[in-house]
PDB file of C-alpha atoms in Angstrom:
ATOM      1  CA  MET A 290      17.353 -58.685   0.865  1.00 64.00           C
ATOM      2  CA  SER A 291      15.607 -55.569   1.080  1.00 83.00           C
ATOM      3  CA  TYR A 292      13.830 -54.355  -1.762  1.00 88.00           C
ATOM      4  CA  ASP A 293      13.096 -50.611  -3.539  1.00 89.00           C
ATOM      5  CA  TYR A 294       9.282 -50.253  -3.341  1.00 91.00           C
ATOM      6  CA  GLU A 295       9.555 -46.939  -3.617  1.00 91.00           C
ATOM      7  CA  LYS A 296      11.174 -46.706  -7.243  1.00 93.00           C
ATOM      8  CA  TRP A 297       8.724 -48.646  -8.541  1.00 95.00           C
ATOM      9  CA  ILE A 298       5.697 -46.560  -7.241  1.00 95.00           C
ATOM     10  CA  ARG A 299       4.310 -44.049  -9.238  1.00 94.00           C
ATOM     11  CA  PRO A 300       4.561 -40.550  -7.231  1.00 93.00           C
ATOM     12  CA  GLY A 301       1.103 -39.166  -5.925  1.00 92.00           C
ATOM     13  CA  LYS A 302      -0.881 -42.524  -6.268  1.00 91.00           C
ATOM     14  CA  LEU A 303      -1.143 -43.542  -2.775  1.00 91.00           C
ATOM     15  CA  PRO A 304      -2.861 -44.132  -1.039  1.00 92.00           C
ATOM     16  CA  HIS A 305      -4.825 -47.212  -3.161  1.00 93.00           C
ATOM     17  CA  ILE A 306      -7.999 -47.558  -3.786  1.00 92.00           C
ATOM     18  CA  TRP A 307      -8.632 -51.290  -2.563  1.00 96.00           C
ATOM     19  CA  CYS A 308     -10.324 -52.440   0.109  1.00 94.00           C
ATOM     20  CA  PRO A 309      -8.760 -52.890   3.804  1.00 93.00           C
ATOM     21  CA  GLY A 310      -8.097 -56.528   3.589  1.00 93.00           C
ATOM     22  CA  CYS A 311      -7.667 -57.020  -0.227  1.00 95.00           C
ATOM     23  CA  GLY A 312      -4.959 -59.061  -1.291  1.00 95.00           C
ATOM     24  CA  HIS A 313      -4.203 -57.358  -4.177  1.00 97.00           C
ATOM     25  CA  GLY A 314      -1.926 -55.132  -2.516  1.00 95.00           C
ATOM     26  CA  ILE A 315       0.282 -58.277  -1.478  1.00 96.00           C
ATOM     27  CA  VAL A 316       0.377 -59.099  -5.061  1.00 97.00           C
ATOM     28  CA  MET A 317       1.505 -56.052  -5.694  1.00 97.00           C
ATOM     29  CA  LYS A 318       4.448 -55.875  -3.451  1.00 96.00           C
ATOM     30  CA  GLY A 319       5.422 -59.457  -4.398  1.00 97.00           C
ATOM     31  CA  LEU A 320       5.354 -57.964  -8.195  1.00 97.00           C
ATOM     32  CA  ILE A 321       7.943 -54.943  -7.313  1.00 96.00           C
ATOM     33  CA  ARG A 322      10.105 -57.570  -5.797  1.00 97.00           C
ATOM     34  CA  ALA A 323      10.197 -59.588  -8.343  1.00 97.00           C
ATOM     35  CA  PHE A 324      11.294 -56.827 -10.487  1.00 96.00           C
ATOM     36  CA  ASP A 325      13.762 -55.493  -7.995  1.00 94.00           C
ATOM     37  CA  THR A 326      15.285 -59.483  -8.098  1.00 95.00           C
ATOM     38  CA  LEU A 327      15.352 -59.587 -11.980  1.00 95.00           C
ATOM     39  CA  GLY A 328      16.458 -56.178 -12.455  1.00 95.00           C
ATOM     40  CA  PHE A 329      13.907 -54.643 -14.523  1.00 96.00           C
ATOM     41  CA  LYS A 330      14.154 -51.447 -16.085  1.00 95.00           C
ATOM     42  CA  LYS A 331      11.519 -49.029 -16.166  1.00 96.00           C
ATOM     43  CA  GLU A 332      11.490 -48.112 -19.725  1.00 96.00           C
ATOM     44  CA  ASN A 333      11.736 -51.944 -21.023  1.00 96.00           C
ATOM     45  CA  THR A 334       8.734 -53.178 -18.355  1.00 97.00           C
ATOM     46  CA  CYS A 335       5.052 -52.965 -19.900  1.00 97.00           C
ATOM     47  CA  ILE A 336       2.469 -53.640 -17.726  1.00 98.00           C
ATOM     48  CA  VAL A 337      -0.896 -54.323 -19.131  1.00 98.00           C
ATOM     49  CA  SER A 338      -4.418 -54.881 -17.621  1.00 97.00           C
ATOM     50  CA  GLY A 339      -8.242 -54.660 -18.372  1.00 95.00           C
ATOM     51  CA  ILE A 340     -11.138 -53.520 -15.625  1.00 95.00           C
ATOM     52  CA  GLY A 341     -11.654 -54.157 -12.027  1.00 94.00           C
ATOM     53  CA  CYS A 342     -10.275 -54.046  -8.979  1.00 94.00           C
ATOM     54  CA  ALA A 343      -6.952 -56.023  -9.824  1.00 95.00           C
ATOM     55  CA  SER A 344      -6.645 -54.392 -12.907  1.00 95.00           C
ATOM     56  CA  ARG A 345      -6.355 -51.108 -10.964  1.00 95.00           C
ATOM     57  CA  LEU A 346      -2.449 -52.368 -10.158  1.00 96.00           C
ATOM     58  CA  PRO A 347      -1.085 -50.810 -13.228  1.00 95.00           C
ATOM     59  CA  GLY A 348      -2.048 -47.220 -11.992  1.00 95.00           C
ATOM     60  CA  TYR A 349       0.490 -47.595  -9.105  1.00 96.00           C
ATOM     61  CA  ILE A 350       3.435 -49.428 -10.787  1.00 96.00           C
ATOM     62  CA  ASP A 351       5.856 -46.210 -12.132  1.00 96.00           C
ATOM     63  CA  CYS A 352       6.613 -48.211 -15.858  1.00 96.00           C
ATOM     64  CA  CYS A 353       5.481 -48.547 -18.929  1.00 97.00           C
ATOM     65  CA  THR A 354       1.532 -49.114 -18.285  1.00 96.00           C
ATOM     66  CA  LEU A 355      -1.563 -50.108 -20.537  1.00 94.00           C
ATOM     67  CA  HIS A 356      -5.002 -49.927 -18.634  1.00 95.00           C
ATOM     68  CA  THR A 357      -7.460 -51.064 -21.124  1.00 95.00           C
ATOM     69  CA  ALA A 358     -11.017 -52.243 -21.712  1.00 94.00           C
ATOM     70  CA  HIS A 359     -12.713 -55.195 -19.702  1.00 94.00           C
ATOM     71  CA  GLY A 360     -11.416 -58.853 -20.728  1.00 94.00           C
ATOM     72  CA  ARG A 361      -8.978 -57.210 -23.787  1.00 96.00           C
ATOM     73  CA  ALA A 362      -5.570 -57.251 -21.554  1.00 96.00           C
ATOM     74  CA  ALA A 363      -4.428 -60.067 -22.985  1.00 96.00           C
ATOM     75  CA  ALA A 364      -4.880 -58.881 -26.436  1.00 96.00           C
ATOM     76  CA  PHE A 365      -3.196 -55.531 -25.696  1.00 97.00           C
ATOM     77  CA  ALA A 366      -0.203 -57.357 -24.154  1.00 97.00           C
ATOM     78  CA  THR A 367      -0.240 -59.454 -27.291  1.00 96.00           C
ATOM     79  CA  GLY A 368       0.289 -56.399 -29.423  1.00 96.00           C
ATOM     80  CA  VAL A 369       2.807 -54.504 -27.216  1.00 97.00           C
ATOM     81  CA  LYS A 370       5.264 -57.846 -26.771  1.00 97.00           C
ATOM     82  CA  MET A 371       4.561 -58.716 -31.062  1.00 95.00           C
ATOM     83  CA  ALA A 372       5.761 -54.677 -31.597  1.00 95.00           C
ATOM     84  CA  ARG A 373       8.413 -54.909 -29.042  1.00 95.00           C
ATOM     85  CA  PRO A 374       9.563 -58.353 -28.349  1.00 94.00           C
ATOM     86  CA  GLU A 375      12.751 -57.226 -26.482  1.00 95.00           C
ATOM     87  CA  MET A 376      10.261 -55.572 -23.869  1.00 96.00           C
ATOM     88  CA  ASP A 377       8.974 -57.306 -20.368  1.00 97.00           C
ATOM     89  CA  VAL A 378       5.286 -57.680 -20.809  1.00 97.00           C
ATOM     90  CA  ILE A 379       3.114 -58.373 -17.427  1.00 98.00           C
ATOM     91  CA  CYS A 380      -0.176 -58.832 -17.853  1.00 97.00           C
ATOM     92  CA  VAL A 381      -2.662 -58.477 -14.773  1.00 97.00           C
ATOM     93  CA  GLY A 382      -5.919 -58.874 -13.924  1.00 96.00           C
ATOM     94  CA  GLY A 383      -8.969 -60.760 -11.696  1.00 95.00           C
ATOM     95  CA  ASP A 384     -10.360 -64.087 -12.494  1.00 95.00           C
ATOM     96  CA  GLY A 385     -13.332 -62.208 -14.129  1.00 92.00           C
ATOM     97  CA  ASP A 386     -11.554 -60.154 -16.429  1.00 93.00           C
ATOM     98  CA  GLY A 387      -8.919 -62.808 -17.383  1.00 94.00           C
ATOM     99  CA  CYS A 388     -10.559 -66.020 -17.744  1.00 93.00           C
ATOM    100  CA  ALA A 389     -14.604 -65.044 -18.149  1.00 92.00           C
ATOM    101  CA  ILE A 390     -14.923 -61.895 -19.848  1.00 93.00           C
ATOM    102  CA  GLY A 391     -11.559 -62.133 -21.242  1.00 94.00           C
ATOM    103  CA  GLY A 392     -11.397 -66.126 -21.360  1.00 94.00           C
ATOM    104  CA  ASN A 393     -11.402 -66.270 -25.188  1.00 95.00           C
ATOM    105  CA  HIS A 394      -8.089 -64.297 -25.355  1.00 96.00           C
ATOM    106  CA  PHE A 395      -6.641 -65.920 -22.565  1.00 97.00           C
ATOM    107  CA  ILE A 396      -7.081 -69.207 -23.854  1.00 97.00           C
ATOM    108  CA  HIS A 397      -5.073 -68.078 -27.455  1.00 96.00           C
ATOM    109  CA  MET A 398      -2.395 -66.398 -25.462  1.00 96.00           C
ATOM    110  CA  CYS A 399      -1.829 -69.333 -23.927  1.00 97.00           C
ATOM    111  CA  ARG A 400      -2.089 -71.522 -27.291  1.00 96.00           C
ATOM    112  CA  ARG A 401      -0.033 -69.536 -29.158  1.00 96.00           C
ATOM    113  CA  ASN A 402       3.101 -69.705 -26.298  1.00 97.00           C
ATOM    114  CA  ILE A 403       3.630 -65.914 -26.368  1.00 96.00           C
ATOM    115  CA  ASP A 404       6.714 -64.935 -24.335  1.00 96.00           C
ATOM    116  CA  MET A 405       5.321 -62.828 -21.363  1.00 96.00           C
ATOM    117  CA  THR A 406       3.618 -63.552 -18.283  1.00 98.00           C
ATOM    118  CA  TYR A 407      -0.194 -63.155 -17.328  1.00 98.00           C
ATOM    119  CA  ILE A 408      -1.022 -62.517 -12.898  1.00 98.00           C
ATOM    120  CA  VAL A 409      -4.446 -63.867 -12.479  1.00 98.00           C
ATOM    121  CA  MET A 410      -5.416 -62.558  -8.982  1.00 97.00           C
ATOM    122  CA  ASN A 411      -8.512 -65.098  -8.406  1.00 97.00           C
ATOM    123  CA  ASN A 412     -10.755 -63.670  -5.769  1.00 96.00           C
ATOM    124  CA  LYS A 413     -13.974 -65.642  -6.810  1.00 95.00           C
ATOM    125  CA  ILE A 414     -16.087 -62.784  -7.698  1.00 94.00           C
ATOM    126  CA  TYR A 415     -16.342 -59.688  -9.776  1.00 93.00           C
ATOM    127  CA  GLY A 416     -15.256 -57.276  -7.127  1.00 89.00           C
ATOM    128  CA  MET A 417     -15.621 -54.002  -8.112  1.00 86.00           C
ATOM    129  CA  THR A 418     -18.227 -53.955 -10.790  1.00 85.00           C
ATOM    130  CA  GLY A 419     -21.113 -54.917  -8.555  1.00 88.00           C
ATOM    131  CA  GLY A 420     -20.396 -58.405  -7.036  1.00 91.00           C
ATOM    132  CA  GLN A 421     -21.257 -60.836  -9.960  1.00 93.00           C
ATOM    133  CA  PHE A 422     -20.419 -64.301  -9.909  1.00 93.00           C
ATOM    134  CA  SER A 423     -17.468 -65.407 -12.032  1.00 94.00           C
ATOM    135  CA  SER A 424     -16.184 -68.079 -13.788  1.00 93.00           C
ATOM    136  CA  SER A 425     -13.967 -69.179 -10.575  1.00 95.00           C
ATOM    137  CA  THR A 426     -17.088 -68.300  -8.009  1.00 95.00           C
ATOM    138  CA  PRO A 427     -17.188 -71.569  -6.197  1.00 95.00           C
ATOM    139  CA  THR A 428     -20.590 -73.912  -6.580  1.00 96.00           C
ATOM    140  CA  GLY A 429     -22.893 -73.045  -3.907  1.00 96.00           C
ATOM    141  CA  ALA A 430     -21.035 -69.441  -3.528  1.00 97.00           C
ATOM    142  CA  LYS A 431     -23.172 -66.099  -3.019  1.00 96.00           C
ATOM    143  CA  ALA A 432     -22.987 -63.690  -4.972  1.00 95.00           C
ATOM    144  CA  SER A 433     -24.982 -60.450  -6.053  1.00 95.00           C
ATOM    145  CA  THR A 434     -26.550 -62.318  -8.996  1.00 95.00           C
ATOM    146  CA  THR A 435     -26.397 -65.479  -7.423  1.00 95.00           C
ATOM    147  CA  PRO A 436     -28.377 -64.567  -3.861  1.00 96.00           C
ATOM    148  CA  TYR A 437     -29.373 -67.769  -3.150  1.00 96.00           C
ATOM    149  CA  GLY A 438     -26.203 -69.566  -4.327  1.00 96.00           C
ATOM    150  CA  ASN A 439     -24.055 -70.267  -7.566  1.00 96.00           C
ATOM    151  CA  PRO A 440     -25.258 -73.208  -9.576  1.00 96.00           C
ATOM    152  CA  ASP A 441     -22.185 -73.322 -12.004  1.00 96.00           C
ATOM    153  CA  PRO A 442     -19.088 -75.653 -11.461  1.00 94.00           C
ATOM    154  CA  ALA A 443     -15.670 -73.339 -11.418  1.00 94.00           C
ATOM    155  CA  PHE A 444     -13.162 -72.941 -13.503  1.00 92.00           C
ATOM    156  CA  ASP A 445      -9.788 -74.713 -12.603  1.00 95.00           C
ATOM    157  CA  ILE A 446      -7.750 -71.373 -14.447  1.00 96.00           C
ATOM    158  CA  ALA A 447      -4.390 -73.577 -13.814  1.00 97.00           C
ATOM    159  CA  LYS A 448      -5.874 -76.491 -15.767  1.00 97.00           C
ATOM    160  CA  LEU A 449      -7.218 -74.202 -18.334  1.00 96.00           C
ATOM    161  CA  ALA A 450      -4.093 -72.774 -18.520  1.00 97.00           C
ATOM    162  CA  ILE A 451      -2.208 -75.783 -18.979  1.00 98.00           C
ATOM    163  CA  GLY A 452      -4.856 -77.325 -21.566  1.00 97.00           C
ATOM    164  CA  ALA A 453      -4.376 -74.058 -23.528  1.00 97.00           C
ATOM    165  CA  GLY A 454      -1.028 -74.397 -23.629  1.00 97.00           C
ATOM    166  CA  ALA A 455       0.790 -72.194 -21.582  1.00 98.00           C
ATOM    167  CA  THR A 456       4.054 -73.687 -21.129  1.00 98.00           C
ATOM    168  CA  PHE A 457       4.827 -72.577 -17.553  1.00 98.00           C
ATOM    169  CA  VAL A 458       1.928 -72.665 -14.774  1.00 98.00           C
ATOM    170  CA  ALA A 459       2.217 -71.550 -11.434  1.00 98.00           C
ATOM    171  CA  ARG A 460      -0.457 -70.933  -7.921  1.00 98.00           C
ATOM    172  CA  GLY A 461       0.216 -69.316  -5.297  1.00 98.00           C
ATOM    173  CA  THR A 462      -2.182 -67.256  -2.217  1.00 98.00           C
ATOM    174  CA  ALA A 463      -2.419 -64.042  -0.918  1.00 97.00           C
ATOM    175  CA  PHE A 464      -1.523 -65.990   2.528  1.00 97.00           C
ATOM    176  CA  HIS A 465       1.883 -66.908   1.255  1.00 96.00           C
ATOM    177  CA  ALA A 466       3.270 -63.785   0.094  1.00 95.00           C
ATOM    178  CA  THR A 467       6.808 -64.458   0.676  1.00 92.00           C
ATOM    179  CA  GLN A 468       5.866 -67.128  -1.943  1.00 95.00           C
ATOM    180  CA  ILE A 469       4.646 -64.476  -4.780  1.00 97.00           C
ATOM    181  CA  ASP A 470       7.566 -63.158  -6.264  1.00 96.00           C
ATOM    182  CA  LYS A 471       9.536 -66.356  -6.243  1.00 97.00           C
ATOM    183  CA  LEU A 472       6.770 -67.764  -8.567  1.00 98.00           C
ATOM    184  CA  ILE A 473       6.949 -64.659 -10.452  1.00 98.00           C
ATOM    185  CA  VAL A 474      10.537 -64.386 -10.963  1.00 98.00           C
ATOM    186  CA  GLU A 475      10.684 -68.118 -12.129  1.00 98.00           C
ATOM    187  CA  ALA A 476       7.629 -67.351 -14.482  1.00 98.00           C
ATOM    188  CA  VAL A 477       8.792 -64.070 -16.077  1.00 97.00           C
ATOM    189  CA  GLN A 478      12.475 -66.111 -16.502  1.00 97.00           C
ATOM    190  CA  HIS A 479      10.893 -68.916 -18.378  1.00 97.00           C
ATOM    191  CA  LYS A 480      10.749 -68.800 -22.149  1.00 95.00           C
ATOM    192  CA  GLY A 481       7.128 -68.642 -23.131  1.00 96.00           C
ATOM    193  CA  MET A 482       4.122 -68.186 -22.178  1.00 98.00           C
ATOM    194  CA  SER A 483       3.709 -68.347 -18.443  1.00 98.00           C
ATOM    195  CA  VAL A 484       0.380 -68.326 -16.037  1.00 98.00           C
ATOM    196  CA  VAL A 485       0.610 -67.460 -12.088  1.00 98.00           C
ATOM    197  CA  GLU A 486      -2.712 -67.813 -10.329  1.00 98.00           C
ATOM    198  CA  ILE A 487      -2.689 -66.185  -7.307  1.00 98.00           C
ATOM    199  CA  LEU A 488      -5.623 -67.279  -4.796  1.00 97.00           C
ATOM    200  CA  ASP A 489      -6.801 -63.831  -3.526  1.00 95.00           C
ATOM    201  CA  ASP A 490      -9.299 -62.792  -0.998  1.00 94.00           C
ATOM    202  CA  CYS A 491     -12.316 -60.146  -1.685  1.00 95.00           C
ATOM    203  CA  PRO A 492     -13.664 -59.067   2.020  1.00 95.00           C
ATOM    204  CA  THR A 493     -16.101 -56.713   0.379  1.00 94.00           C
ATOM    205  CA  THR A 494     -17.998 -58.494  -2.112  1.00 94.00           C
ATOM    206  CA  TYR A 495     -17.263 -61.650  -1.523  1.00 95.00           C
ATOM    207  CA  GLY A 496     -16.354 -62.380   2.461  1.00 95.00           C
ATOM    208  CA  ARG A 497     -19.530 -60.315   3.578  1.00 94.00           C
ATOM    209  CA  ARG A 498     -22.021 -62.242   1.260  1.00 95.00           C
ATOM    210  CA  ASN A 499     -20.297 -65.558   2.226  1.00 96.00           C
ATOM    211  CA  LYS A 500     -20.649 -65.117   5.792  1.00 94.00           C
ATOM    212  CA  PHE A 501     -16.548 -65.150   6.664  1.00 95.00           C
ATOM    213  CA  LYS A 502     -16.301 -63.194   9.978  1.00 94.00           C
ATOM    214  CA  SER A 503     -13.310 -61.738   8.693  1.00 95.00           C
ATOM    215  CA  VAL A 504     -10.156 -60.762   6.939  1.00 96.00           C
ATOM    216  CA  VAL A 505      -8.000 -63.137   9.311  1.00 96.00           C
ATOM    217  CA  GLU A 506     -10.841 -65.649   8.806  1.00 97.00           C
ATOM    218  CA  MET A 507     -10.605 -65.908   4.733  1.00 96.00           C
ATOM    219  CA  MET A 508      -6.591 -65.727   5.086  1.00 96.00           C
ATOM    220  CA  ASN A 509      -6.360 -68.753   7.411  1.00 96.00           C
ATOM    221  CA  ASN A 510      -9.030 -69.926   4.773  1.00 96.00           C
ATOM    222  CA  LEU A 511      -6.416 -69.802   2.281  1.00 96.00           C
ATOM    223  CA  LYS A 512      -3.499 -71.444   4.178  1.00 96.00           C
ATOM    224  CA  GLU A 513      -5.751 -74.362   5.114  1.00 96.00           C
ATOM    225  CA  THR A 514      -7.429 -75.208   2.160  1.00 96.00           C
ATOM    226  CA  THR A 515      -3.638 -74.875  -0.146  1.00 97.00           C
ATOM    227  CA  VAL A 516      -1.344 -77.795  -0.219  1.00 97.00           C
ATOM    228  CA  PRO A 517       2.484 -77.126  -1.632  1.00 96.00           C
ATOM    229  CA  VAL A 518       2.820 -79.692  -4.787  1.00 96.00           C
ATOM    230  CA  LYS A 519       6.028 -81.134  -2.795  1.00 94.00           C
ATOM    231  CA  ALA A 520       4.034 -81.610   0.105  1.00 95.00           C
ATOM    232  CA  ALA A 521       1.004 -83.274  -1.662  1.00 96.00           C
ATOM    233  CA  GLU A 522       3.415 -86.093  -3.463  1.00 94.00           C
ATOM    234  CA  LYS A 523       3.289 -87.394   0.300  1.00 93.00           C
ATOM    235  CA  MET A 524      -0.230 -87.304   1.042  1.00 94.00           C
ATOM    236  CA  THR A 525      -2.902 -89.749   0.403  1.00 94.00           C
ATOM    237  CA  PRO A 526      -5.957 -89.200  -1.730  1.00 93.00           C
ATOM    238  CA  GLU A 527      -7.984 -88.962   1.195  1.00 93.00           C
ATOM    239  CA  GLN A 528      -5.556 -85.763   2.782  1.00 94.00           C
ATOM    240  CA  LEU A 529      -5.764 -84.188  -0.803  1.00 94.00           C
ATOM    241  CA  GLN A 530      -9.569 -83.850  -0.678  1.00 94.00           C
ATOM    242  CA  GLY A 531     -10.544 -80.403  -0.954  1.00 91.00           C
ATOM    243  CA  LYS A 532      -7.327 -79.515  -1.071  1.00 96.00           C
ATOM    244  CA  VAL A 533      -5.806 -76.898  -3.926  1.00 96.00           C
ATOM    245  CA  LEU A 534      -2.164 -77.447  -4.845  1.00 97.00           C
ATOM    246  CA  THR A 535       0.169 -74.426  -4.978  1.00 97.00           C
ATOM    247  CA  GLY A 536       3.351 -74.235  -6.607  1.00 97.00           C
ATOM    248  CA  VAL A 537       4.947 -74.450  -9.867  1.00 98.00           C
ATOM    249  CA  LEU A 538       2.095 -76.843 -11.486  1.00 98.00           C
ATOM    250  CA  TYR A 539       3.536 -77.319 -15.058  1.00 98.00           C
ATOM    251  CA  LYS A 540       6.459 -76.635 -16.414  1.00 98.00           C
ATOM    252  CA  GLU A 541       7.841 -77.621 -19.981  1.00 97.00           C
ATOM    253  CA  GLU A 542      11.101 -76.232 -21.807  1.00 94.00           C
ATOM    254  CA  GLY A 543      11.937 -76.692 -25.530  1.00 91.00           C
ATOM    255  CA  ARG A 544       8.425 -75.384 -27.505  1.00 93.00           C
ATOM    256  CA  SER A 545       9.533 -72.158 -29.607  1.00 93.00           C
ATOM    257  CA  ASP A 546       7.497 -69.402 -28.561  1.00 94.00           C
ATOM    258  CA  TYR A 547       5.345 -67.037 -30.830  1.00 95.00           C
ATOM    259  CA  THR A 548       7.355 -63.793 -31.296  1.00 93.00           C
ATOM    260  CA  THR A 549      10.566 -66.324 -32.381  1.00 93.00           C
ATOM    261  CA  GLU A 550       7.953 -68.369 -34.802  1.00 94.00           C
ATOM    262  CA  TYR A 551       6.252 -64.700 -36.089  1.00 93.00           C
ATOM    263  CA  ALA A 552       9.685 -63.241 -36.898  1.00 92.00           C
ATOM    264  CA  LYS A 553      10.428 -66.239 -38.945  1.00 94.00           C
ATOM    265  CA  VAL A 554       7.505 -65.591 -40.808  1.00 94.00           C
ATOM    266  CA  ILE A 555       8.311 -62.103 -41.607  1.00 92.00           C
ATOM    267  CA  GLU A 556      11.727 -62.962 -42.537  1.00 93.00           C
ATOM    268  CA  ARG A 557      10.702 -65.580 -45.080  1.00 95.00           C
ATOM    269  CA  ALA A 558       8.043 -63.027 -46.362  1.00 94.00           C
ATOM    270  CA  GLN A 559      10.899 -60.599 -46.845  1.00 93.00           C
ATOM    271  CA  ALA A 560      13.132 -63.663 -48.674  1.00 92.00           C
ATOM    272  CA  ALA A 561      10.247 -64.354 -50.726  1.00 91.00           C
ATOM    273  CA  LYS A 562      10.022 -60.666 -52.047  1.00 84.00           C
ATOM    274  CA  LYS A 563      13.540 -60.740 -53.524  1.00 78.00           C
TER     275      LYS A 563
END
């Protein structure tokens, strides 16, 4: 299948600002393929982001977009969806913006089961704002604020989303590029809160500090440390040691989404006034 990438790229915005080897461009192409597959219309599609390398993505996509404050993408996206529930709302951002500085908004978005999708590009660091460690930086990894190794345990973003109440949770990687759009399509089609974590690479502020010799080595690391859910079912605990699962990790059907429940509140309030 051929995809109309040019249709979705905002005129005059390329070349992008991402570093050579950054996985964010791979995710953006996957998002465009998903839009094309779903037959989305620009005027009915809204992408919301906060601050950071990943959060620059809406600037390149030609549809309704909001580039908001650091960590506040989920709050702004919630406002858009509540005001215009018929719109297709997609939140995008990095692990720091979404699950550290924006963690409170993230968990309540999941708890409410709002009918939209959050794509978290997890490159394990605050890439744009100085290379500080984030809530998903691996224990022992180096960052500008942890030059002798990060002492903190890392969030499992997918488990966090499931525990907070999201009804669709999936994980992919920038290496497995052709899987990204398929996961996004399934996430968007799901009625309720969907979270898609994409394990990404940051060759500049993470890779150099942590002694990756090249982007190729970082990409191979994504390949070698991940296992599809279906393949994992046939593996022993020893074989799965140190591996991260990819694919659809959780899916719950039938729970009413927040916009539907809020509409019922409005109906009851209006009926009470009569």
